[in-house]
Coordinates of C-alpha atoms in Angstrom, one line a residue:
X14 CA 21.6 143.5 61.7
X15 CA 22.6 147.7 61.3
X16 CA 18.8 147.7 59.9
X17 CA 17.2 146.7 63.3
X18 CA 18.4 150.2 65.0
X19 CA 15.1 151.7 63.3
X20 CA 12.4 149.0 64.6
X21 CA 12.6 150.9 68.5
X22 CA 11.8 154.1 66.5
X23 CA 9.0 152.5 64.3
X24 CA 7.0 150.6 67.1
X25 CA 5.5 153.8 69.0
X26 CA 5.1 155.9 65.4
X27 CA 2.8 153.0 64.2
X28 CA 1.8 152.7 67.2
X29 CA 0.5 156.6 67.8
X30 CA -1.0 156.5 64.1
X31 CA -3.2 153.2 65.0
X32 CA -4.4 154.7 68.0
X33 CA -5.3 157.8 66.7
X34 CA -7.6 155.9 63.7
X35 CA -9.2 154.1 66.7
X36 CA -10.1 157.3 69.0
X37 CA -13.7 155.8 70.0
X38 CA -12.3 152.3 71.4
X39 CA -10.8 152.9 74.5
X40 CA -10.1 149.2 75.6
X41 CA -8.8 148.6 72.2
X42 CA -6.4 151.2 72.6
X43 CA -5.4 150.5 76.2
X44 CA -4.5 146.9 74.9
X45 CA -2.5 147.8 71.6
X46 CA -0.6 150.7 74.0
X47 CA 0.6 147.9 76.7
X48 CA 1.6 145.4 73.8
X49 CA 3.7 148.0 71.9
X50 CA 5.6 148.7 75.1
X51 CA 6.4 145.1 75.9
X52 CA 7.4 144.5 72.0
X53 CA 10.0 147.5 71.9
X54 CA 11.3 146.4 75.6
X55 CA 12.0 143.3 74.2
X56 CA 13.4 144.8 70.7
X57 CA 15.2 147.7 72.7
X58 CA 16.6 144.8 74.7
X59 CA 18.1 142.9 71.8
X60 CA 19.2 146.5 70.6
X61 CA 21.9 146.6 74.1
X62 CA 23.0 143.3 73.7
X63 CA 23.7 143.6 70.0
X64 CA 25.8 146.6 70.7
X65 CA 27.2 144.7 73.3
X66 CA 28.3 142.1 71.8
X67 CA 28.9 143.8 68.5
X68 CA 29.3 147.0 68.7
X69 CA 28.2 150.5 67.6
X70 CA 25.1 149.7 65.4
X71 CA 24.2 151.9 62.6
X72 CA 21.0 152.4 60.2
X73 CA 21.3 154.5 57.3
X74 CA 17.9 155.9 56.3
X75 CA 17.5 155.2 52.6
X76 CA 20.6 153.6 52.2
X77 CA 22.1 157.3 51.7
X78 CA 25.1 157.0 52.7
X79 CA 27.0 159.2 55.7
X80 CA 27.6 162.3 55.8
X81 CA 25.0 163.1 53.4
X82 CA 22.0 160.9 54.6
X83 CA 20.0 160.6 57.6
X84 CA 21.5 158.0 60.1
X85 CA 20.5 156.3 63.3
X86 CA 22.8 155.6 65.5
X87 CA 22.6 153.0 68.5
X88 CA 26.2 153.2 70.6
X89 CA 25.4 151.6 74.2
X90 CA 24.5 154.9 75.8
X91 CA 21.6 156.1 73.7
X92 CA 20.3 152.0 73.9
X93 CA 20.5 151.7 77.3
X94 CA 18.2 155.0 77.3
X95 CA 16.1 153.7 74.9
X96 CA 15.2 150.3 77.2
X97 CA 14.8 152.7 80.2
X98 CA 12.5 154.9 78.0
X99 CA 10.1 151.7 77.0
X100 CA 10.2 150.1 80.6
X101 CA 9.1 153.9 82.8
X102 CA 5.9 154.1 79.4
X103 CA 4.8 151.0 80.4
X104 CA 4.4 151.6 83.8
X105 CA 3.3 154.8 83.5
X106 CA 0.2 154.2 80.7
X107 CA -0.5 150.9 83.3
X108 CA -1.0 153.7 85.8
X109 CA -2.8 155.6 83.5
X110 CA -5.4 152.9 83.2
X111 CA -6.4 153.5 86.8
X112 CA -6.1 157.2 87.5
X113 CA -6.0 159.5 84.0
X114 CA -10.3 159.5 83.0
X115 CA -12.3 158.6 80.4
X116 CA -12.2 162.1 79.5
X117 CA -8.9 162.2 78.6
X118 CA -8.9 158.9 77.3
X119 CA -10.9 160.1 74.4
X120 CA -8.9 163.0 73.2
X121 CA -6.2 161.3 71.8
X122 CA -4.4 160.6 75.1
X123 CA -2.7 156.8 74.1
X124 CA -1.6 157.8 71.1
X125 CA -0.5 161.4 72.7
X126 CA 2.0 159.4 74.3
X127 CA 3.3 157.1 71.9
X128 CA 4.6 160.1 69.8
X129 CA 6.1 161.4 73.0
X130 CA 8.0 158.8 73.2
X131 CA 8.9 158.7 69.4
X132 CA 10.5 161.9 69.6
X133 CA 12.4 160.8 73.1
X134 CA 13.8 157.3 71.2
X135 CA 14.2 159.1 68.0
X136 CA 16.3 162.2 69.9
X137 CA 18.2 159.2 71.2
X138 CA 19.1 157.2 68.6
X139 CA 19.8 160.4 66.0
X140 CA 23.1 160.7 64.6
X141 CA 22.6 163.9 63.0
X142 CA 22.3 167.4 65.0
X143 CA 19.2 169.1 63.0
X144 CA 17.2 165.4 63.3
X145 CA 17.7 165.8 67.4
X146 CA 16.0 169.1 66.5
X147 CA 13.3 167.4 64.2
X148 CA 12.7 164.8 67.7
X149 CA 13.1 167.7 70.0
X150 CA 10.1 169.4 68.1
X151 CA 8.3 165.8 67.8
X152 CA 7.7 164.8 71.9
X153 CA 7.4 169.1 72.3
X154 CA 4.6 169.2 70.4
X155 CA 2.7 165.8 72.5
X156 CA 4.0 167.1 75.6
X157 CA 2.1 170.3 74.7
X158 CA -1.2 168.1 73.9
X159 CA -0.4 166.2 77.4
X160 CA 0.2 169.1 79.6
X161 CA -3.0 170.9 78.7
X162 CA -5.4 167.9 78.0
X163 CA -8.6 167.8 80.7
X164 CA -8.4 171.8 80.4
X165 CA -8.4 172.5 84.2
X166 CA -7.1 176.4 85.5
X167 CA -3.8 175.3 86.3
X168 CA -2.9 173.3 83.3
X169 CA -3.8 176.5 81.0
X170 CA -1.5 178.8 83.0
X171 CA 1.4 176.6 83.3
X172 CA 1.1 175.4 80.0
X173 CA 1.2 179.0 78.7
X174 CA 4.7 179.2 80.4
X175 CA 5.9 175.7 79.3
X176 CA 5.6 176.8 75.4
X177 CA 6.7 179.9 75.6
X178 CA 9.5 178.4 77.0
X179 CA 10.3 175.8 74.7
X180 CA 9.8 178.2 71.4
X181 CA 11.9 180.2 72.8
X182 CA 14.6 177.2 73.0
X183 CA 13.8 175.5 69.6
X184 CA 14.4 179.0 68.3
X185 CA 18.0 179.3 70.0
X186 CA 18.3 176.1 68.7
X187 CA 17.5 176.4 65.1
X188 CA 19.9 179.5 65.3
X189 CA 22.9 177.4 67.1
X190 CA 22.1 174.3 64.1
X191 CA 22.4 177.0 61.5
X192 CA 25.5 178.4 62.6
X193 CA 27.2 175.6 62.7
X194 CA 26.4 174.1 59.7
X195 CA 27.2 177.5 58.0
X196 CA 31.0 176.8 59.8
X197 CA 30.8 173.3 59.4
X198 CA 29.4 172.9 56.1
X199 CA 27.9 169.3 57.7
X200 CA 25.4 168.3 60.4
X201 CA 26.5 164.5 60.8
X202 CA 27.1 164.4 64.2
X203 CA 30.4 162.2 63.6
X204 CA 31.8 164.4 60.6
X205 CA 31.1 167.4 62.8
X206 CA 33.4 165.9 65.5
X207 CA 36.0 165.4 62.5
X208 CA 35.4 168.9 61.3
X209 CA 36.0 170.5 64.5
X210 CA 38.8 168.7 65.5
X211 CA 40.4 169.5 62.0
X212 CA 39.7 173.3 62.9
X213 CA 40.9 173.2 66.4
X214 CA 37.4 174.4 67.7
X215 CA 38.4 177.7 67.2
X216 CA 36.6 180.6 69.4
X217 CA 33.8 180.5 67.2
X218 CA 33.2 177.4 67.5
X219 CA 33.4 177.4 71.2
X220 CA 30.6 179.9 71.2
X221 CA 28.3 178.1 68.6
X222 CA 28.9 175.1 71.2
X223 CA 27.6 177.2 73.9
X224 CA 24.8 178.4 72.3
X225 CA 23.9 174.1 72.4
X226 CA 24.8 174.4 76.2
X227 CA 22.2 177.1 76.5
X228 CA 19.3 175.2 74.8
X229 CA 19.9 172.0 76.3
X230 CA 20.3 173.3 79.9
X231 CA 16.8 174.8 78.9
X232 CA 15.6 171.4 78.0
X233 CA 17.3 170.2 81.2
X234 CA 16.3 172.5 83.9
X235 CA 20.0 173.8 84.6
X236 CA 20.6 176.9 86.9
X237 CA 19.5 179.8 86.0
X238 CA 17.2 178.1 83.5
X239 CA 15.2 175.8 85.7
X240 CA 12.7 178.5 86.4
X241 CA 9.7 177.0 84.3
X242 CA 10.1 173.4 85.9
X243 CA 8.1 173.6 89.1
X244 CA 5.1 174.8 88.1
X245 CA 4.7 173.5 84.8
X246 CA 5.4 170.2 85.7
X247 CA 2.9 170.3 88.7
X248 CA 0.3 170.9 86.5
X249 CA -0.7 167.8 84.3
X250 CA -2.2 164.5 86.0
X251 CA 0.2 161.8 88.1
X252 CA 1.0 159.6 85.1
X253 CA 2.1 162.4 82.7
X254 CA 4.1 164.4 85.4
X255 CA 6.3 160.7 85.8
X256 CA 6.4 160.5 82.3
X257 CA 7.9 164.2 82.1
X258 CA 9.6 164.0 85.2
X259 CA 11.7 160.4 84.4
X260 CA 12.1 160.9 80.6
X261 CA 11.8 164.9 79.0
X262 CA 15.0 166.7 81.2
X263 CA 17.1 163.3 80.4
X264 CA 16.8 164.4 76.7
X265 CA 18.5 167.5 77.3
X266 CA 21.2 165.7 79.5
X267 CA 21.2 163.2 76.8
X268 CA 22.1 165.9 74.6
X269 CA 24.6 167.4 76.4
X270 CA 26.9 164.6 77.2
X271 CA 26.7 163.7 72.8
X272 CA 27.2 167.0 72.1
X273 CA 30.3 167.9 74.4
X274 CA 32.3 164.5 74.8
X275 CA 31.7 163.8 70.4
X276 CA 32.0 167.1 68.8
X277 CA 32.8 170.4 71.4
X278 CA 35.6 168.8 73.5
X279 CA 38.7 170.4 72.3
X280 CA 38.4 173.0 74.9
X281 CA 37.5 171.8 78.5
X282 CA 39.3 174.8 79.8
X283 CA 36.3 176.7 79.0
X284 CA 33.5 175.1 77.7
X285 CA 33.6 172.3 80.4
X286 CA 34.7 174.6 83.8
X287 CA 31.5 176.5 83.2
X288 CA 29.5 173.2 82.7
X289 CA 30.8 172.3 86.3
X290 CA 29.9 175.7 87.4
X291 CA 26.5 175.4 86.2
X292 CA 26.6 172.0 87.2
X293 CA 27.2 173.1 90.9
X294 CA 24.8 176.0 91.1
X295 CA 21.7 173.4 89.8
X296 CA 22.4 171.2 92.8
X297 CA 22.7 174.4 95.3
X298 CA 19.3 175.8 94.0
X299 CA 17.7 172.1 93.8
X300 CA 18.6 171.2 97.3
X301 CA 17.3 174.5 98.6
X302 CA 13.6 174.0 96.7
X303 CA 13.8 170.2 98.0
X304 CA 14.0 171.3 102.1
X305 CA 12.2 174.3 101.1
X306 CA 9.0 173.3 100.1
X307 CA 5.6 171.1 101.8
X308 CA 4.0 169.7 99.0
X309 CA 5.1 165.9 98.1
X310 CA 5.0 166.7 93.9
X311 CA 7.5 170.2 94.6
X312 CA 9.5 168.3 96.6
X313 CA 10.1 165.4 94.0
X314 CA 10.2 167.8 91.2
X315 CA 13.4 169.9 93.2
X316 CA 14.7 166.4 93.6
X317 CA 15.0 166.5 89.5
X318 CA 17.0 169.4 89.4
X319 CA 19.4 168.1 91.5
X320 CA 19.6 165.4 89.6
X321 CA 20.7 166.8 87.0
X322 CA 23.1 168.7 88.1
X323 CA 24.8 165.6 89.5
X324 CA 24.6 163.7 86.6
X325 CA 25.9 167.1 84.2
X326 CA 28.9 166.7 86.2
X327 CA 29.9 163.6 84.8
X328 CA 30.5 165.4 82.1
X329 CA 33.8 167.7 83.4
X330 CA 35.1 165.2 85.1
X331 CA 36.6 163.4 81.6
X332 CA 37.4 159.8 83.0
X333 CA 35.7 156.3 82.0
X334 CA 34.3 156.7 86.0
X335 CA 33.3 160.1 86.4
X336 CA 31.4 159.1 83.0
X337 CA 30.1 155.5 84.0
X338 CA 29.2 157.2 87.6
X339 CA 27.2 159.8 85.7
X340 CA 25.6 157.3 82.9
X341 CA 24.8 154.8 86.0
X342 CA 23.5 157.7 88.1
X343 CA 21.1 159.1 85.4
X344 CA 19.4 155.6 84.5
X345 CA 18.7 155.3 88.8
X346 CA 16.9 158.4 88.3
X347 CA 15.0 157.9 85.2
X348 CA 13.7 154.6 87.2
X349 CA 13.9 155.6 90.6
X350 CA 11.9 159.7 89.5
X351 CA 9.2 157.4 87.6
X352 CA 8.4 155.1 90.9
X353 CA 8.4 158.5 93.4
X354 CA 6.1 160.0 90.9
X355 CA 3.2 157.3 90.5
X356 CA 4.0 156.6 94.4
X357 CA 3.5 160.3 95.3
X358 CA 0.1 160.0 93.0
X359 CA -1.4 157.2 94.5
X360 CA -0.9 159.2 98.0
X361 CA -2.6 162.3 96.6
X362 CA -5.6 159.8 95.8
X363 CA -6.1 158.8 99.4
X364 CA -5.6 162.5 100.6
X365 CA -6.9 164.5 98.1
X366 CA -4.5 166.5 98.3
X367 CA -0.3 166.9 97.4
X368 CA 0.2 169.3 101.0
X369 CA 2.5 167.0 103.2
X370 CA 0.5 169.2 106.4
X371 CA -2.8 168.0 105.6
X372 CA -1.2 164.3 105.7
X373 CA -0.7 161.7 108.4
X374 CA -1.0 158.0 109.3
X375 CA -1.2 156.2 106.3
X376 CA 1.0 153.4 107.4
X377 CA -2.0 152.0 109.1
X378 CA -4.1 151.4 106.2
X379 CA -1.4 151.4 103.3
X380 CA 1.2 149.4 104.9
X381 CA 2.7 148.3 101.2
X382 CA 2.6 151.6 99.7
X383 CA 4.5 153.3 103.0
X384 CA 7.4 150.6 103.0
X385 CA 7.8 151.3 98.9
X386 CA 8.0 154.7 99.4
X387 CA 10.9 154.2 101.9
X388 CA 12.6 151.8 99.5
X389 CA 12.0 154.2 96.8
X390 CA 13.2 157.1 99.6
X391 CA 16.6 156.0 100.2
X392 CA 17.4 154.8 96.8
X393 CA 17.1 157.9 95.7
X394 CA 19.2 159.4 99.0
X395 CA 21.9 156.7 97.5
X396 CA 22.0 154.6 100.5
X397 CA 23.7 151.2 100.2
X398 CA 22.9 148.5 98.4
X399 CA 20.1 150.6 96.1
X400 CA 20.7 151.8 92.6
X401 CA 21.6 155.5 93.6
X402 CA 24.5 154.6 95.6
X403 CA 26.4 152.9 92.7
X404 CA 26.3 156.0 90.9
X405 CA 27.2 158.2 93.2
X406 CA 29.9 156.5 94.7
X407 CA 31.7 156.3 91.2
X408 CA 31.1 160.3 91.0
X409 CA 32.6 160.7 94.8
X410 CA 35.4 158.6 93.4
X411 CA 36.2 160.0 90.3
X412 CA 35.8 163.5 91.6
X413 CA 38.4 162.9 94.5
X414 CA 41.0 161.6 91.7
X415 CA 40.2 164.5 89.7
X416 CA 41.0 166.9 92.6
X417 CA 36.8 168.2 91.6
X418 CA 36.9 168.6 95.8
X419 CA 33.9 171.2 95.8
X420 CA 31.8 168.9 93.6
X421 CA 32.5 166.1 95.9
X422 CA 31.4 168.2 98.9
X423 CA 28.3 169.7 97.2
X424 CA 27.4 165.9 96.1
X425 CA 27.6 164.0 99.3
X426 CA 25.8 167.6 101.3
X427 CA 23.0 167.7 98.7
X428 CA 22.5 163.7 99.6
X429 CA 21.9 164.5 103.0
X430 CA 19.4 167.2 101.9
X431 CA 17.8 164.9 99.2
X432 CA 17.3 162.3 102.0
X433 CA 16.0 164.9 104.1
X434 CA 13.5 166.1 101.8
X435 CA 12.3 162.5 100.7
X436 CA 11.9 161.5 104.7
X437 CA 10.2 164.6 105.3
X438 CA 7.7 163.4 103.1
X439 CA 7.5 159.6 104.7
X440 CA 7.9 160.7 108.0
X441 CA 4.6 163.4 107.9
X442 CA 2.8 161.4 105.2
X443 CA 2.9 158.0 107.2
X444 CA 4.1 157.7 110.4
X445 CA 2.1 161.1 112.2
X446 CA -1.1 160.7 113.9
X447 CA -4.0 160.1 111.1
X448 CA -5.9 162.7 109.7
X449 CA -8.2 160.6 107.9
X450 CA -9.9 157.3 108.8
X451 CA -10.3 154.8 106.1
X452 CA -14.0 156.0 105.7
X453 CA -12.4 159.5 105.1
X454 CA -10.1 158.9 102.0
X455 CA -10.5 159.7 99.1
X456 CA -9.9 157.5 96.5
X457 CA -8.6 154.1 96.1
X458 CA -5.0 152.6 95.1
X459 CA -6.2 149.9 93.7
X460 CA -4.2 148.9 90.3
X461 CA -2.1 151.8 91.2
X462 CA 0.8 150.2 93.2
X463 CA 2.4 147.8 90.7
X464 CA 3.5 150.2 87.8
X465 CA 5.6 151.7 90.8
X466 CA 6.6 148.0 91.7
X467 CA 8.2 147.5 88.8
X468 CA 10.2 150.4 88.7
X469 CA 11.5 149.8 92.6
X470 CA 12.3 146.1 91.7
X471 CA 14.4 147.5 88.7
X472 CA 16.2 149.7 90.8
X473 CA 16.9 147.2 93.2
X474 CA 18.1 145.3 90.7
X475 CA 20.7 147.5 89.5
X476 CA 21.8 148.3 93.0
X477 CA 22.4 144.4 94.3
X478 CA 23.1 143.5 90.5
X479 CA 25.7 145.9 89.3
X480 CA 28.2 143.4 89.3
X481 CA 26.0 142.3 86.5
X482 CA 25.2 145.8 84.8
X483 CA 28.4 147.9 85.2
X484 CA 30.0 145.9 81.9
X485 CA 27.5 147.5 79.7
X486 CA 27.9 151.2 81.6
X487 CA 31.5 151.0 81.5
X488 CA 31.1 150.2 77.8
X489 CA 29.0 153.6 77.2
X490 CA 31.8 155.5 79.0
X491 CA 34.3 154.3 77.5
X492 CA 32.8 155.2 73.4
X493 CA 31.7 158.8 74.9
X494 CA 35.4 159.0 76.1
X495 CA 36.9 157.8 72.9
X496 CA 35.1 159.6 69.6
X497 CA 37.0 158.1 67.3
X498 CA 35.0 155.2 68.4
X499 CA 31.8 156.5 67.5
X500 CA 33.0 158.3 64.1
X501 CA 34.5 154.5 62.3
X502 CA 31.2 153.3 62.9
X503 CA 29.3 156.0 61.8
X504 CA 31.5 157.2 58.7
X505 CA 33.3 153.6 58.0
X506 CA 36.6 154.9 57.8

């Protein structure tokens, strides 16, 4: 079954291509987008317990074999990632059915996001270091077409900063490729782990791997190089800000842990303390913007940086539970980031606005979408028996046995201040005296509250069911924690 790794890639490519030959029929399209979804959640579901069950799965792209061919590579973190992907698109294009405009509609906006998420499941599922490039560059380029399309003032100006950015970092990471295959002489991502450990990861080395640490963290919003994350993301409409917000900084994340647990490990003394440093600062600078700020969208977006940072961590810490705490913690906030997002839209409807000052009352006349935004508000908060506790508690736990005692005290401070920041919003939004009366809102929810249901019944799920998910977390930890692991699938040897 090694050939099935490529059908999760497949499905949204064909996908984007039909749409794109049927740009006039909107209903057609919003029909083929939904089914594609559901067809690579079931196949992406398959794909974990295969790996389960089986192992690391492997597709070698015209039967070329490794290290000189192209090959996929499904291990159980990047197929966990890969369900989570398909699950947050199919609620968010279900909210896009109610809220994005037939104006968007017709320029290409389905099929805009079905090569998004190509490039997310193909970064994913890459074995090779210049393909995670190639996908990089793929859901870059729709992001660009996503973040600009409908053409209003502050889409153009954030936009403008958003690319800039990211040439800037496909540059550095062009550079950083060629480098190290000029070292290396290879860019399989499991002979490069061979090839380094063979050469000791000598200092060059160590800087060519931090060169990687610089583009990723640019991909992930890391401290100092979070600065383009607010506003750009602020920008595009509700569904595309949830898709960027749950899936585009996981990539980089994503990257990270791959890059540092398979191939730059030799080193922790060095490459991994300033990880944790950076690490640290991104949850300082997160939880300030979170408190900081009045605006429901700012406030969920600073609530992404610190996410990051938390989950980047995992990464130092170099046990199977800092590592399953960190893999656990960054599927909560794929899900968990997705539900705030479309939640947080459908409030802007009824307001017209994302200023939390300018809000008040809505309990009243949204009772359902008040009491899911509290659900959703303490998940992420990691309060007891939601998915955002189980992750954090393995990171609390880990940290403590790995003497990381400054982590553990930023972690468990910042949760106050996330919790703070996310009741803020509740508390003003829905429980003040109204500021409008029902003939005074805006818009409607209607067909807008069950994308986000979905999402809050997963991560209710994975809170009260981790009994039943940890196995398949702990088995993700354990293959970044051993590479050999990965390199006997990959190589056969």
């Amino acid at each position: 079954m090694t050939n099935f790794v490529i059908f999760p890639l497949l499905i949204p490519l064909l996908t984007a291509i039909t749409l794109l030959i049927l740009k006039n029929k909107i209903g057609v399209q919003k029909v083929i987008s939904v089914l594609s979804f559901i067809v690579n959640i079931g196949l992406s579901a398959y794909l974990v317990q295969l790996v389960f069950d089986n192992g690391i799965q492997t597709h070698e792209v015209g039967s070329w074999v490794p290290p000189f061919g192209i090959v996929l590579v499904a291990d159980m973190l990047s197929a966990l990632l890969v369900l989570a992907t398909n699950i947050i698109s199919l609620c968010c294009v279900l909210y896009a059915f109610r809220s994005i405009g037939e104006e968007r509609e017709k320029f290409y906006f389905y099929a805009a996001v079905q090569f998004l998420i190509t490039g997310v499941i193909g970064a994913f599922l890459t074995g090779d270091i210049f393909n995670l490039f190639v996908f990089f560059e793929v859901f870059l380029m729709a992001s660009y077409v996503l973040i600009v399309l409908g053409g209003t003032k502050i889409q153009l100006r954030e936009s403008l900063k958003y690319i800039l950015v990211n040439i800037i970092s496909s540059a550095l990471f062009v550079i950083a490729v060629g480098y190290l295959y000029a070292v290396t002489g290879t860019l399989n991502m499991a002979d490069l782990s061979v090839r380094v450990s063979e050469a000791g990861q000598p200092g060059i080395l160590t800087g060519i791997g931090m060169m990687f640490f610089v583009v990723f963290g640019l991909k992930a919003a890391l401290f100092p190089m979070f600065f383009w994350l607010p506003g750009s993301y602020s920008a595009p409409p509700t569904a595309v800000l949830a898709l960027f917000g749950a899936l585009l900084t996981k990539v980089g994340v994503y990257s990270i842990f791959r890059v540092f647990t398979l191939i730059f490990y030799h080193e922790p003394q060095f490459t991994h303390e300033i990880i944790g440093w950076v690490a640290l600062l991104t949850i300082v600078i997160g939880s300030i913007g979170a408190i900081a700020y009045w605006d429901v969208n700012k406030i969920i977006i600073y609530n992404i940086i610190i996410a990051v940072g938390v989950i980047v961590y995992g990464v130092t810490l170099s046990t199977p539970e800092g590592l399953a705490g960190s893999i656990y913690y960054l599927i909560h906030d794929m899900v968990i980031k997705g539900a705030l997002f479309l939640l947080a839209g459908a409030i802007i409807v009824i307001t017209g606005t994302s200023k939390i000052k300018d809000m008040g009352g809505l309990i009243k006349n949204h009772p359902q979408l008040g009491w899911m935004f509290f659900i959703a508000t303490v998940s992420l908060a990691g309060i007891p028996p939601l998915s955002g506790f189980i992750g954090k508690f393995l990171l609390v736990q880990s940290g403590l046995e790995s003497e990381s005692y400054t982590f553990v005290a930023v972690l468990l401070v910042s949760s106050l201040l996330v919790l703070y920041s996310a009741m803020k919003i509740f508390m003003n939004c829905f429980w003040r005296a109204p500021k409008l009366t029902a003939r005074e809102e805006k818009g409607s929810t209607k067909g807008l509250l069950y994308p986000s249901a979905i999402l809050l019944a997963i991560s209710i799920f994975l809170g009260v069911g981790a009994e039943f998910v940890y196995p398949y977390i702990s088995m993700a930890a354990e293959t970044l924690m051993d590479p050999s692991v990965y390199i006997q699938s990959v190589l056969k040897e």
